[in-house]
Amino acid sequence: MKKLLLLGGGHAEIPLIQAAQALGYYVITTGNAREGLGHPYADKNVFADFSDKDAMLELARSENVDAVCSGCNDFALLSTAYVCEKMGFPGHDSFETALQIHHKDKYRALAEKLGIATPRAVTVKNQEEFEALLSENSAWIASPSARNDIQNNDHFSPVPGNDKEFAANVIARNVVTKQSNRLTFPIIVKPVDLTGGKGILRANNLEEAIAAYKNACRRTREDHIVVEEFVEGSNHGFSAFLIGGKVAFCFADNEQYFLNKYMVSGANTPSTTAPAGIAQLVRDSEKLAAHLHLVDGILHIQYIERPDGTPVIIEICRRAPGDLYINFVKYATGVDYPKMIVSAETGEAVCKSEIAGSSAPEVSCSVPETNCSGPAARVKPFLRHCIMAERDGTVRDVVFAPEIQKNIVEKFLWFKAGEKIGDPLYYKAGIVFLQFDSIAEMAEKTAKMTNYIRIEMSDPN
């Protein structure tokens, strides 16, 4: 059998593992998380750090694999691109191109160059940036309380003649007051290399900016972070599949958030974004594909739709999104998205007519054969809902209200009765897929879903 190395082995990778096996591959999963729910589905597990690209290259060579597929993580994608480039495998962009897309500072600069709507941003770099900012702000004196607020930050080198606390405080004040990008409060502070809301904080004033800066520096593996404008609007996802640099299939959704305002807790479809906004995202995707010479495969986007309908892209990646999103697409459209993604990443051709002939994707723009330029009526109203906790405590059970029993298509639960919830911002008990008879029913029940599906605690508030 052909061997495929899949970088990941959590619940999010299960559809990819199954799709690869259906395509005839012997699947080897990897990663540090031995408890990953996807590992038992694979044919073999080799536990290693998939963010270590050289270790992944050694693993691919030692296992004599025929293809490498990324899991649902940016570090996995970057290592996959690196390994495939070194081994001459098809199905992935170059490592440098992957960095352009997946590192937030590089993508912001690229989007600005190409005229793609993106948040205005400032990259806060290491010593060179520190010195420049300090020279422009030499008259500003940090207060003792401000200096104390940003202690123990070891990610950045001190500027000669100044302690690093003072330098960081100057940066926090500078980027939100009078730089050329004219960022004003509120702002968003982000690591350039992390996803899933990790290390992201909104700051409404100087004190919050300092705390957000310190948090991002502590979490990132890079020597710089990005500070950007806070964009007002509704949150959405847009997943496109590129063939020959054109969008052969795309799918849009509306995102939901729970306690953690930077990690998606659910998504439903059809999207409320108008056809003009979807068409703009298609043009943006094809503009990126042409400029970067992107290979066939997924291009997934998160965007904020401004009140005027403009989609502003805030995140972008070339790997499957997490939390079984690709099964969400499959349920709602009938398109076998996991198979398409694995086929592309292993260098196998994906047929346009096969995509267009499935049970009507929501939009299949810019493919002449489909003659489709707007939302298709046959898309099913669907919701993917992550079951999350409203507080810390001990899990007793997950309860489902009678009102949504008829809507449930699939439950994938992994909680264990008696387990402790240490961080409710990130804890998940499982994922549920629900189908509705109408968009109106979907909208009404989505708004109440955290009441309809909830974690029952064994300990009192």
Coordinates of C-alpha atoms in Angstrom, one line a residue, residues 20-241:
A20 CA -6.9 8.9 3.0
Q21 CA -7.6 5.3 3.8
A22 CA -10.6 5.3 1.4
L23 CA -8.1 6.5 -1.3
G24 CA -5.9 3.5 -0.6
Y25 CA -3.3 4.9 1.8
Y26 CA -1.7 3.3 4.8
V27 CA -1.9 6.3 7.2
I28 CA 0.7 7.1 9.8
T29 CA -0.2 9.9 12.3
T30 CA 2.2 11.9 14.4
G31 CA 2.2 14.6 17.0
N32 CA 3.0 15.1 20.7
A33 CA -0.5 14.6 22.0
R34 CA -0.7 10.8 22.5
E35 CA -4.2 11.1 23.7
G36 CA -5.4 12.5 20.4
L37 CA -8.7 11.0 19.4
G38 CA -7.6 10.5 15.8
H39 CA -4.6 8.3 16.4
P40 CA -6.7 5.1 16.9
Y41 CA -8.2 5.6 13.5
A42 CA -4.8 5.5 11.8
D43 CA -2.8 2.4 10.7
K44 CA 0.2 3.5 12.7
N45 CA 1.2 6.2 15.2
V46 CA 4.7 7.6 15.5
F47 CA 4.6 10.3 18.3
A48 CA 6.8 13.3 17.6
D49 CA 6.6 17.1 17.5
F50 CA 5.1 18.0 14.1
S51 CA 6.2 21.6 14.5
D52 CA 9.8 20.4 14.2
K53 CA 10.1 20.4 10.4
D54 CA 13.5 18.7 10.3
A55 CA 12.2 15.9 12.6
M56 CA 9.2 15.5 10.3
L57 CA 11.5 15.3 7.3
E58 CA 13.5 12.5 9.1
L59 CA 10.3 10.7 10.0
A60 CA 9.0 10.9 6.4
R61 CA 12.3 9.5 5.1
S62 CA 12.6 6.7 7.7
E63 CA 9.0 5.6 7.1
N64 CA 9.5 5.8 3.3
V65 CA 6.2 7.5 2.8
D66 CA 4.7 8.4 -0.6
A67 CA 2.9 11.5 0.5
V68 CA 2.5 13.9 3.4
C69 CA -0.7 15.6 4.5
S70 CA -1.1 18.4 6.9
G71 CA -3.3 18.2 10.0
C72 CA -5.5 21.1 11.1
N73 CA -2.8 23.2 12.6
D74 CA -0.5 25.9 11.0
F75 CA 2.7 24.4 12.4
A76 CA 1.7 21.1 10.8
L77 CA 1.0 22.8 7.5
L78 CA 4.4 24.6 7.6
S79 CA 6.3 21.4 8.4
T80 CA 4.3 19.6 5.6
A81 CA 5.2 22.2 3.0
Y82 CA 8.9 22.0 4.1
V83 CA 9.0 18.2 4.0
C84 CA 7.3 18.0 0.6
E85 CA 9.6 20.6 -0.9
K86 CA 12.7 18.7 0.4
M87 CA 11.3 15.3 -0.9
G88 CA 9.9 16.6 -4.2
F89 CA 6.3 15.6 -3.3
P90 CA 3.5 17.4 -5.1
G91 CA 0.4 18.9 -3.5
H92 CA 1.8 21.7 -1.5
D93 CA 3.2 25.2 -2.0
S94 CA 6.8 26.0 -1.3
F95 CA 7.8 26.6 2.3
E96 CA 8.4 30.3 1.6
T97 CA 4.9 30.6 0.1
A98 CA 3.4 28.8 3.1
L99 CA 5.1 31.3 5.4
Q100 CA 3.6 34.2 3.4
I101 CA 0.1 32.9 4.0
H102 CA 0.3 31.6 7.5
H103 CA 2.4 34.2 9.3
K104 CA 0.1 37.1 10.1
D105 CA 2.6 39.9 9.5
K106 CA 3.7 38.5 6.1
Y107 CA 0.1 38.0 5.0
R108 CA -1.0 41.5 6.1
A109 CA 1.9 43.0 4.0
L110 CA 1.0 40.9 1.0
A111 CA -2.7 41.7 1.2
E112 CA -1.9 45.4 1.4
K113 CA 0.3 45.1 -1.7
L114 CA -2.4 43.3 -3.6
G115 CA -5.2 45.6 -2.5
I116 CA -7.1 42.9 -0.5
A117 CA -9.1 44.3 2.4
T118 CA -7.3 43.5 5.6
P119 CA -6.9 45.2 9.1
R120 CA -4.4 48.0 9.2
A121 CA -1.4 46.6 11.2
V122 CA 2.0 47.4 12.7
T123 CA 4.6 44.7 13.1
V124 CA 6.5 45.0 16.3
K125 CA 9.9 43.6 15.7
N126 CA 13.0 43.0 17.8
Q127 CA 15.9 45.3 18.6
E128 CA 15.9 47.4 15.4
E129 CA 12.3 48.3 15.8
F130 CA 12.9 49.0 19.5
E131 CA 15.6 51.5 18.7
A132 CA 13.6 53.3 16.0
L133 CA 10.6 53.6 18.3
L134 CA 12.6 54.8 21.2
S135 CA 14.4 57.5 19.1
E136 CA 11.0 58.8 18.0
N137 CA 9.7 58.9 21.5
S138 CA 12.8 60.0 23.5
A139 CA 10.8 62.7 25.3
W140 CA 8.3 60.2 26.7
I141 CA 9.1 59.0 30.2
A142 CA 7.5 55.7 31.5
S143 CA 5.8 55.9 34.8
P144 CA 7.0 53.4 37.5
S145 CA 3.6 51.6 37.4
A146 CA 3.9 51.2 33.7
R147 CA 7.4 49.8 34.0
N148 CA 6.2 47.3 36.6
D149 CA 3.4 46.1 34.4
I150 CA 5.6 44.4 31.9
Q151 CA 8.2 42.4 33.8
N152 CA 9.8 39.1 33.0
N153 CA 9.4 39.4 29.2
D154 CA 12.3 37.3 27.8
H155 CA 11.3 37.2 24.2
F156 CA 12.9 40.4 23.0
S157 CA 16.4 41.7 23.5
P158 CA 17.0 44.9 25.6
V159 CA 17.8 48.0 23.7
P160 CA 21.3 49.3 24.6
G161 CA 21.0 51.8 27.4
N162 CA 17.4 51.0 28.1
D163 CA 15.8 48.2 30.0
K164 CA 13.3 46.0 28.1
E165 CA 10.4 47.0 30.3
F166 CA 10.8 50.6 29.2
A167 CA 11.2 49.6 25.6
A168 CA 8.1 47.5 25.6
N169 CA 6.1 50.2 27.2
V170 CA 7.2 52.7 24.6
I171 CA 6.1 50.3 21.9
A172 CA 2.7 49.9 23.5
R173 CA 2.2 53.6 23.6
N174 CA 3.7 54.3 20.2
V175 CA 1.7 51.8 18.1
V176 CA -1.7 52.9 19.4
T177 CA -1.2 56.7 19.2
K178 CA 0.8 58.2 16.3
Q179 CA 2.4 55.7 13.9
S180 CA 1.8 56.1 10.2
N181 CA -1.0 53.5 10.2
R182 CA -2.8 55.7 12.8
L183 CA -4.0 52.8 14.9
T184 CA -6.4 54.0 17.7
F185 CA -8.1 52.1 20.5
P186 CA -9.5 49.6 20.5
I187 CA -6.7 47.5 19.0
I188 CA -6.0 43.7 18.6
V189 CA -2.6 42.3 19.7
K190 CA -1.6 38.9 18.1
P191 CA 1.2 36.5 17.9
V192 CA 2.1 36.1 14.2
D193 CA 2.3 32.3 14.3
L194 CA -0.6 31.0 16.4
T195 CA -4.2 30.1 15.6
G196 CA -7.4 29.2 17.5
G197 CA -7.4 32.5 19.3
K198 CA -4.2 31.7 21.2
G199 CA -2.4 34.8 22.5
I200 CA -5.0 37.3 21.0
L201 CA -6.3 40.1 23.1
R202 CA -8.2 43.3 22.5
A203 CA -6.9 46.4 24.2
N204 CA -9.0 49.5 24.9
N205 CA -6.4 51.6 26.6
L206 CA -2.6 51.8 27.3
E207 CA -2.7 49.5 30.4
E208 CA -4.6 46.8 28.5
A209 CA -2.2 47.2 25.5
I210 CA 0.8 46.5 27.7
A211 CA -0.9 43.4 29.1
A212 CA -1.8 42.2 25.6
Y213 CA 1.7 42.8 24.3
K214 CA 3.2 40.8 27.2
N215 CA 0.7 38.0 26.6
A216 CA 1.5 37.8 22.9
C217 CA 5.2 37.9 23.4
R218 CA 5.0 35.1 26.0
R219 CA 3.1 32.8 23.6
T220 CA 4.8 33.3 20.3
R221 CA 7.7 31.3 19.0
E222 CA 8.8 34.2 16.8
D223 CA 10.7 37.4 17.7
H224 CA 7.9 39.8 16.7
I225 CA 4.2 40.3 17.0
V226 CA 1.5 42.2 15.1
V227 CA -0.8 44.9 16.4
E228 CA -3.8 45.8 14.3
E229 CA -7.0 47.8 14.1
F230 CA -10.2 46.3 15.7
V231 CA -12.6 45.7 12.8
E232 CA -16.3 46.1 13.6
G233 CA -18.8 43.7 11.9
S234 CA -20.0 40.1 11.8
N235 CA -17.7 37.1 11.8
H236 CA -17.7 34.5 9.0
G237 CA -15.8 31.7 7.4
F238 CA -15.1 31.2 3.6
S239 CA -13.6 28.0 2.4
A240 CA -12.5 27.8 -1.3
F241 CA -11.1 24.9 -3.3

